[in-house]
Short mmCIF file of C-alpha atoms in Angstrom, two decimals:
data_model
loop_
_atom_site.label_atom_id
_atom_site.label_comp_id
_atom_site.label_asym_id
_atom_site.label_seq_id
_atom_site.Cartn_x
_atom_site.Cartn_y
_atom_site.Cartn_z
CA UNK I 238 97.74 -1.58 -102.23
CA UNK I 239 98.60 -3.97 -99.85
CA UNK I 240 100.62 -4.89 -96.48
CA UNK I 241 101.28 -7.98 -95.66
CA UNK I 242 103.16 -8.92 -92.66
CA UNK I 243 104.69 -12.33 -91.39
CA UNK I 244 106.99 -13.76 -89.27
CA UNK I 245 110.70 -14.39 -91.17
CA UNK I 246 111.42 -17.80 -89.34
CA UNK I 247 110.11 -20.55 -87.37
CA UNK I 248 111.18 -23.72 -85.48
CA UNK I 249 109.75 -26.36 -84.58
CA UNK I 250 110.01 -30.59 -83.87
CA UNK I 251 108.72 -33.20 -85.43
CA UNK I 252 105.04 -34.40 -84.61
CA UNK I 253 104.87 -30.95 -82.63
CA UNK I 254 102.36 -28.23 -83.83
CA UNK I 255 103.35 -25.02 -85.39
CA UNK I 256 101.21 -21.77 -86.11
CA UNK I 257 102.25 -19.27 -88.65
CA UNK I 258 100.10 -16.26 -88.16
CA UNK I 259 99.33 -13.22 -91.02
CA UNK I 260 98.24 -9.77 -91.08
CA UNK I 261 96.96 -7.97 -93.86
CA UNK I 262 95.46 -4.14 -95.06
CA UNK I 263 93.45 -4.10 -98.24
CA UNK I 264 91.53 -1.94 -99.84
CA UNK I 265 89.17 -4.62 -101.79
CA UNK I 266 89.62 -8.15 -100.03
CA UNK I 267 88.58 -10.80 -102.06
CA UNK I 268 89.74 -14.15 -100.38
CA UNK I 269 93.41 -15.00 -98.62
CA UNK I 270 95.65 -17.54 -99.94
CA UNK I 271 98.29 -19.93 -98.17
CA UNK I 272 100.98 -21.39 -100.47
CA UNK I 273 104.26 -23.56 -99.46
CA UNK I 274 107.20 -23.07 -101.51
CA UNK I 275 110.30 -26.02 -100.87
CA UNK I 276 113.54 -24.42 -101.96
CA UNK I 277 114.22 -24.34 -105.47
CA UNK I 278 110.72 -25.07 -106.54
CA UNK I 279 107.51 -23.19 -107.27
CA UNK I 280 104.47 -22.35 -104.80
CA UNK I 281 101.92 -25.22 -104.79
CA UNK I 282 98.62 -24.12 -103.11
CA UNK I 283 97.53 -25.05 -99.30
CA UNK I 284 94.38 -23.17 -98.62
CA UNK I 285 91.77 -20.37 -99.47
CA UNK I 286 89.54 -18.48 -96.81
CA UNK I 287 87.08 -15.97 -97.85
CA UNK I 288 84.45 -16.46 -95.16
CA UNK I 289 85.58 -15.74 -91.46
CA UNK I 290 86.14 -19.25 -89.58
CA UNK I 291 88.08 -22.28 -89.83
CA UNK I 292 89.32 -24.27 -93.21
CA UNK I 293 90.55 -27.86 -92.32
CA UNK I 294 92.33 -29.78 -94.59
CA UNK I 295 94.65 -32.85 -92.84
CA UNK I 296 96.91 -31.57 -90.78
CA UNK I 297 96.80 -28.25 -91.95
CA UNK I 298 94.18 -25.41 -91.09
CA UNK I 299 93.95 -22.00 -91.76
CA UNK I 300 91.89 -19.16 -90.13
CA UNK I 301 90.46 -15.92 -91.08
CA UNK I 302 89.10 -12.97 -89.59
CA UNK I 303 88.05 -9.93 -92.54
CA UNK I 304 87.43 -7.55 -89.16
CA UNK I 305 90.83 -7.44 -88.14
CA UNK I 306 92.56 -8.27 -91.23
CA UNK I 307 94.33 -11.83 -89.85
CA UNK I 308 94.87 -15.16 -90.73
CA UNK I 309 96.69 -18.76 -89.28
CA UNK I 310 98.05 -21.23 -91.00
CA UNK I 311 98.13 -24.61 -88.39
CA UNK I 312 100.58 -27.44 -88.85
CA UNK I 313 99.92 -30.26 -87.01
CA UNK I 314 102.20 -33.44 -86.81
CA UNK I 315 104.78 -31.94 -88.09
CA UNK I 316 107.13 -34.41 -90.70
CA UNK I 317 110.20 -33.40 -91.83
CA UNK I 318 109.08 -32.52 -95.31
CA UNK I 319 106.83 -29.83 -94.02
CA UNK I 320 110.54 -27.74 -93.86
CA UNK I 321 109.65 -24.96 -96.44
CA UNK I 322 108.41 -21.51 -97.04
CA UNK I 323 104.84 -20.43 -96.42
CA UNK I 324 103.52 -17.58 -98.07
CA UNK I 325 100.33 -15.90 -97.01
CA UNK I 326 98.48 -14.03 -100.24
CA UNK I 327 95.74 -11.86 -100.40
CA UNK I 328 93.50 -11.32 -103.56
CA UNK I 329 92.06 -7.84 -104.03
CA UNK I 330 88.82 -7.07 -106.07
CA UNK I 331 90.79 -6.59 -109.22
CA UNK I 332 91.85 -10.70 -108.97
CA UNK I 333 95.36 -9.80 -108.16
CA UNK I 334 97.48 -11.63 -105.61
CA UNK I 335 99.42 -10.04 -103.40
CA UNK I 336 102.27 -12.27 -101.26
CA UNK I 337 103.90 -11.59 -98.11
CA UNK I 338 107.49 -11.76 -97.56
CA UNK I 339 106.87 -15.89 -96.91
CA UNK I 340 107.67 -17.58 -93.58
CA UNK I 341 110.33 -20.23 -93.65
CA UNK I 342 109.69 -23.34 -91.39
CA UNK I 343 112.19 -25.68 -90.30
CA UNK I 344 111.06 -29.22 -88.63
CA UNK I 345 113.89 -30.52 -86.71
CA UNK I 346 114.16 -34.29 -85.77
CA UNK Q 113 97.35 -32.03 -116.93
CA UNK Q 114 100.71 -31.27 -117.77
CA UNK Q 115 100.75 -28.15 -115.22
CA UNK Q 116 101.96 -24.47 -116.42
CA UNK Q 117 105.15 -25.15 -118.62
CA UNK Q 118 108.12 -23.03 -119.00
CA UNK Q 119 111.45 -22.27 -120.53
CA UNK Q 120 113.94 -22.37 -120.58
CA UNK Q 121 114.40 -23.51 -116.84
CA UNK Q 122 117.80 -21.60 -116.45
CA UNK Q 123 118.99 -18.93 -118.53
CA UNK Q 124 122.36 -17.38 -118.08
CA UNK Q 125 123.20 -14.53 -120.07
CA UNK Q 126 125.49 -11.09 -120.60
CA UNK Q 127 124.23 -7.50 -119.51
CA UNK Q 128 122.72 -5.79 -122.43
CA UNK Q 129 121.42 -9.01 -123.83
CA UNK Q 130 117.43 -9.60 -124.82
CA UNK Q 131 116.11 -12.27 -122.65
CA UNK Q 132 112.95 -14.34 -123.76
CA UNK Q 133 110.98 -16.55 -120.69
CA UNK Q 134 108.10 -18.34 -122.26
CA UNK Q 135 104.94 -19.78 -120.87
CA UNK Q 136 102.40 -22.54 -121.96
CA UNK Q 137 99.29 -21.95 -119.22
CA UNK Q 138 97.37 -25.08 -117.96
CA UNK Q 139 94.58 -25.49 -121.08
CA UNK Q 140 91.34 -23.82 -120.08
CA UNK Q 141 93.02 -21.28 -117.67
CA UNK Q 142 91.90 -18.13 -119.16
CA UNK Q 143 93.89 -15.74 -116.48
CA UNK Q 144 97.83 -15.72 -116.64
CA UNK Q 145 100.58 -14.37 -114.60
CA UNK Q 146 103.65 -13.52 -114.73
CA UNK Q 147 105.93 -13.13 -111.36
CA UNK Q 148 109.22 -12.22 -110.29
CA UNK Q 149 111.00 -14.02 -106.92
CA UNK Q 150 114.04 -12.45 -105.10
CA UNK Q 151 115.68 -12.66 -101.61
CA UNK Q 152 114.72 -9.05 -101.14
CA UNK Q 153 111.50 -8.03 -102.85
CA UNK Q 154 109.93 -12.03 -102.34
CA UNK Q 155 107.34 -12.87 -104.97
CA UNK Q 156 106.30 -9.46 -106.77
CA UNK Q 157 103.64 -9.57 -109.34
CA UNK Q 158 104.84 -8.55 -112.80
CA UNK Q 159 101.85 -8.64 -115.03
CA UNK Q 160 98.77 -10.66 -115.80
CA UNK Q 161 96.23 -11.24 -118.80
CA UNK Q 162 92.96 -12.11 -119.05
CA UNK Q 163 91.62 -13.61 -122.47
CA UNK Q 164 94.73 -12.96 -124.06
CA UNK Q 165 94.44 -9.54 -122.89
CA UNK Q 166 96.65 -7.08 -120.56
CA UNK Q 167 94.97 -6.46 -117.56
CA UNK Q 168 97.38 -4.62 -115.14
CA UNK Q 169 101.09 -3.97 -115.69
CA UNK Q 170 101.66 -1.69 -112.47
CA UNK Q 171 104.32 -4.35 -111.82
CA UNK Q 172 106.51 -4.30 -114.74
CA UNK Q 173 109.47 -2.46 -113.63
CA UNK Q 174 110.67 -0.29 -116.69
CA UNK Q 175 110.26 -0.47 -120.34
CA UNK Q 176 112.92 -2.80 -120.58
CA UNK Q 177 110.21 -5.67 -119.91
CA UNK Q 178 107.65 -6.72 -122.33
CA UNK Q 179 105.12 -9.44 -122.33
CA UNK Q 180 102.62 -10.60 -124.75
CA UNK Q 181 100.06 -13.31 -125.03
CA UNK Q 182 99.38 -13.75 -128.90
CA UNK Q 183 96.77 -17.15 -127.44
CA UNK Q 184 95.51 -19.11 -125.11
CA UNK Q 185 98.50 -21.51 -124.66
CA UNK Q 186 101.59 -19.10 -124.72
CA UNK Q 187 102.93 -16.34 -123.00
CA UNK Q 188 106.41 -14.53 -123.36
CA UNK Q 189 107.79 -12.31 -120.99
CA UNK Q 190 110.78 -10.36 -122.62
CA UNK Q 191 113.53 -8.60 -121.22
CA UNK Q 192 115.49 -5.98 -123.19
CA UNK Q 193 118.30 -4.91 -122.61
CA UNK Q 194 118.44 -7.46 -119.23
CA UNK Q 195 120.91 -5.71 -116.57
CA UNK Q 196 122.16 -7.67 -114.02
CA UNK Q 197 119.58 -6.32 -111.33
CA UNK Q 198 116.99 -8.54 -113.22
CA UNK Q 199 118.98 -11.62 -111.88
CA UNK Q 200 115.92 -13.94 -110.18
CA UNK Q 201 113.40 -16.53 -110.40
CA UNK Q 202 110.45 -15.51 -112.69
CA UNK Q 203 107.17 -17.63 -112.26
CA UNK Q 204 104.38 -18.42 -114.95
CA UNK Q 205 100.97 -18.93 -113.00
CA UNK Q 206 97.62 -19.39 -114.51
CA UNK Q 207 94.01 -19.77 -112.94
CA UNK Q 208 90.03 -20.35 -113.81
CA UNK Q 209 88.18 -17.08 -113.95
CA UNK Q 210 85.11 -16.56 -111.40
CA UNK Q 211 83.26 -18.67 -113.13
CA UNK Q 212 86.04 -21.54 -112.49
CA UNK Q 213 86.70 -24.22 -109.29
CA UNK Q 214 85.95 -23.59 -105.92
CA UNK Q 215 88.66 -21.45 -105.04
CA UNK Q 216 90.53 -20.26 -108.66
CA UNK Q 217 94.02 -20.80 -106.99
CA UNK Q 218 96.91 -19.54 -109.35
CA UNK Q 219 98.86 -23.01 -110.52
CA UNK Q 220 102.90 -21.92 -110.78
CA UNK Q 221 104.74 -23.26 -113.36
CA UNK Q 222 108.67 -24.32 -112.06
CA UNK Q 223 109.76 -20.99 -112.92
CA UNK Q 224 112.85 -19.67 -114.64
CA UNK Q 225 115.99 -19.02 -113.09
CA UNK Q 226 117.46 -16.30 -114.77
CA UNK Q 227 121.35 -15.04 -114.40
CA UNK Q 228 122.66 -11.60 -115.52
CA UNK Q 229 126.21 -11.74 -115.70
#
């Protein structure tokens, strides 16, 4: 099973820099997802860590450590569309995903 | 690539009813999934095939749901009778198997808003 915790809200200003952090307990980990879900619409895919480090892609980066069961998700420069829900996903052995409760951000002007 | 497909996009519909969501998976996807999205339980896994084929079903809540996958380009997820507890957003996803892309991320379809009145 799985237990996945994340923060409920965050805040933030345009062009500033925002860090969404995740903590997991698996049984069988077999990579961690980060998705972004706008209101009303369906997930669309950020990033995928399986190896312990640092995935950059633009302005967004996520981080993983298997040892203590944690991950980031970095938003740099913020923009105003970058207002949604982030949901942090772990895939077990068994190539289920498993989603935490989602974190939504909101980019104020 | 058209992306996962489904429908109907909203479905409104009596307690007691049978409810049918369909699915069309992105071609060459051999896993599919099947999700459910509410304000309290967030994005719960329902089901998921491989091949055509059942793979886990923990997720299905009661024998009220169904879902089948007769091929490789449709998927049905059936409720029977619906109650209005099953009043969310259920999400369609599909994916490469291991021996896929880099990372076999699920693809979500725009989901279907269902309505138990």
């Amino acid at each position: 099973g799985q237990n996945i915790d994340q923060p409920t809200e965050m805040t933030a200003t345009e062009g500033a820099i925002v860090q969404i952090n995740c903590t997991y307990q698996t049984s069988g980990f077999n990579g961690l997802f980060w998705y972004q879900q706008h209101a009303g619409e369906a997930p669309t895919f950020l990033s995928y860590n399986v190896l312990d480090g640092l995935e950059e892609k633009g302005r967004f980066s996520s981080f993983l450590s298997r040892s203590k069961g944690y991950s980031y998700l970095l938003l740099k420069e913020l923009q105003m569309k970058d207002s949604a829900s982030y949901l942090c996903a772990v895939r077990e052995y068994d190539y289920k995903l498993s989603f935490g409760a989602g974190t939504t951000v909101t980019v104020r002007a | 690539d058209a992306g996962v497909i489904q429908s109907p996009r909203h479905e409104v519909t009596e307690m007691g009813q049978e409810v049918t969501l369909r699915c069309k998976p992105i071609s060459g996807h051999d896993y599919l999934f099947w999700y459910r999205q509410t304000m309290m339980r967030g994005l719960e896994l329902l089901i998921y095939f491989n091949n055509n084929v059942p793979i886990d079903d923990s997720g299905m809540p009661e024998d009220r749901f169904s879902a089948k996958m007769p091929n490789a380009s449709f998927s049905t997820l059936k409720i029977q009778p619906s109650e209005p507890r099953d009043s969310a957003v259920y999400f369609c996803a599909s994916s490469l198997g291991l021996a896929g892309g880099l990372y076999n991320e699920q693809f979500f379809g725009p989901g279907t808003r269902l309505t138990v009145l």
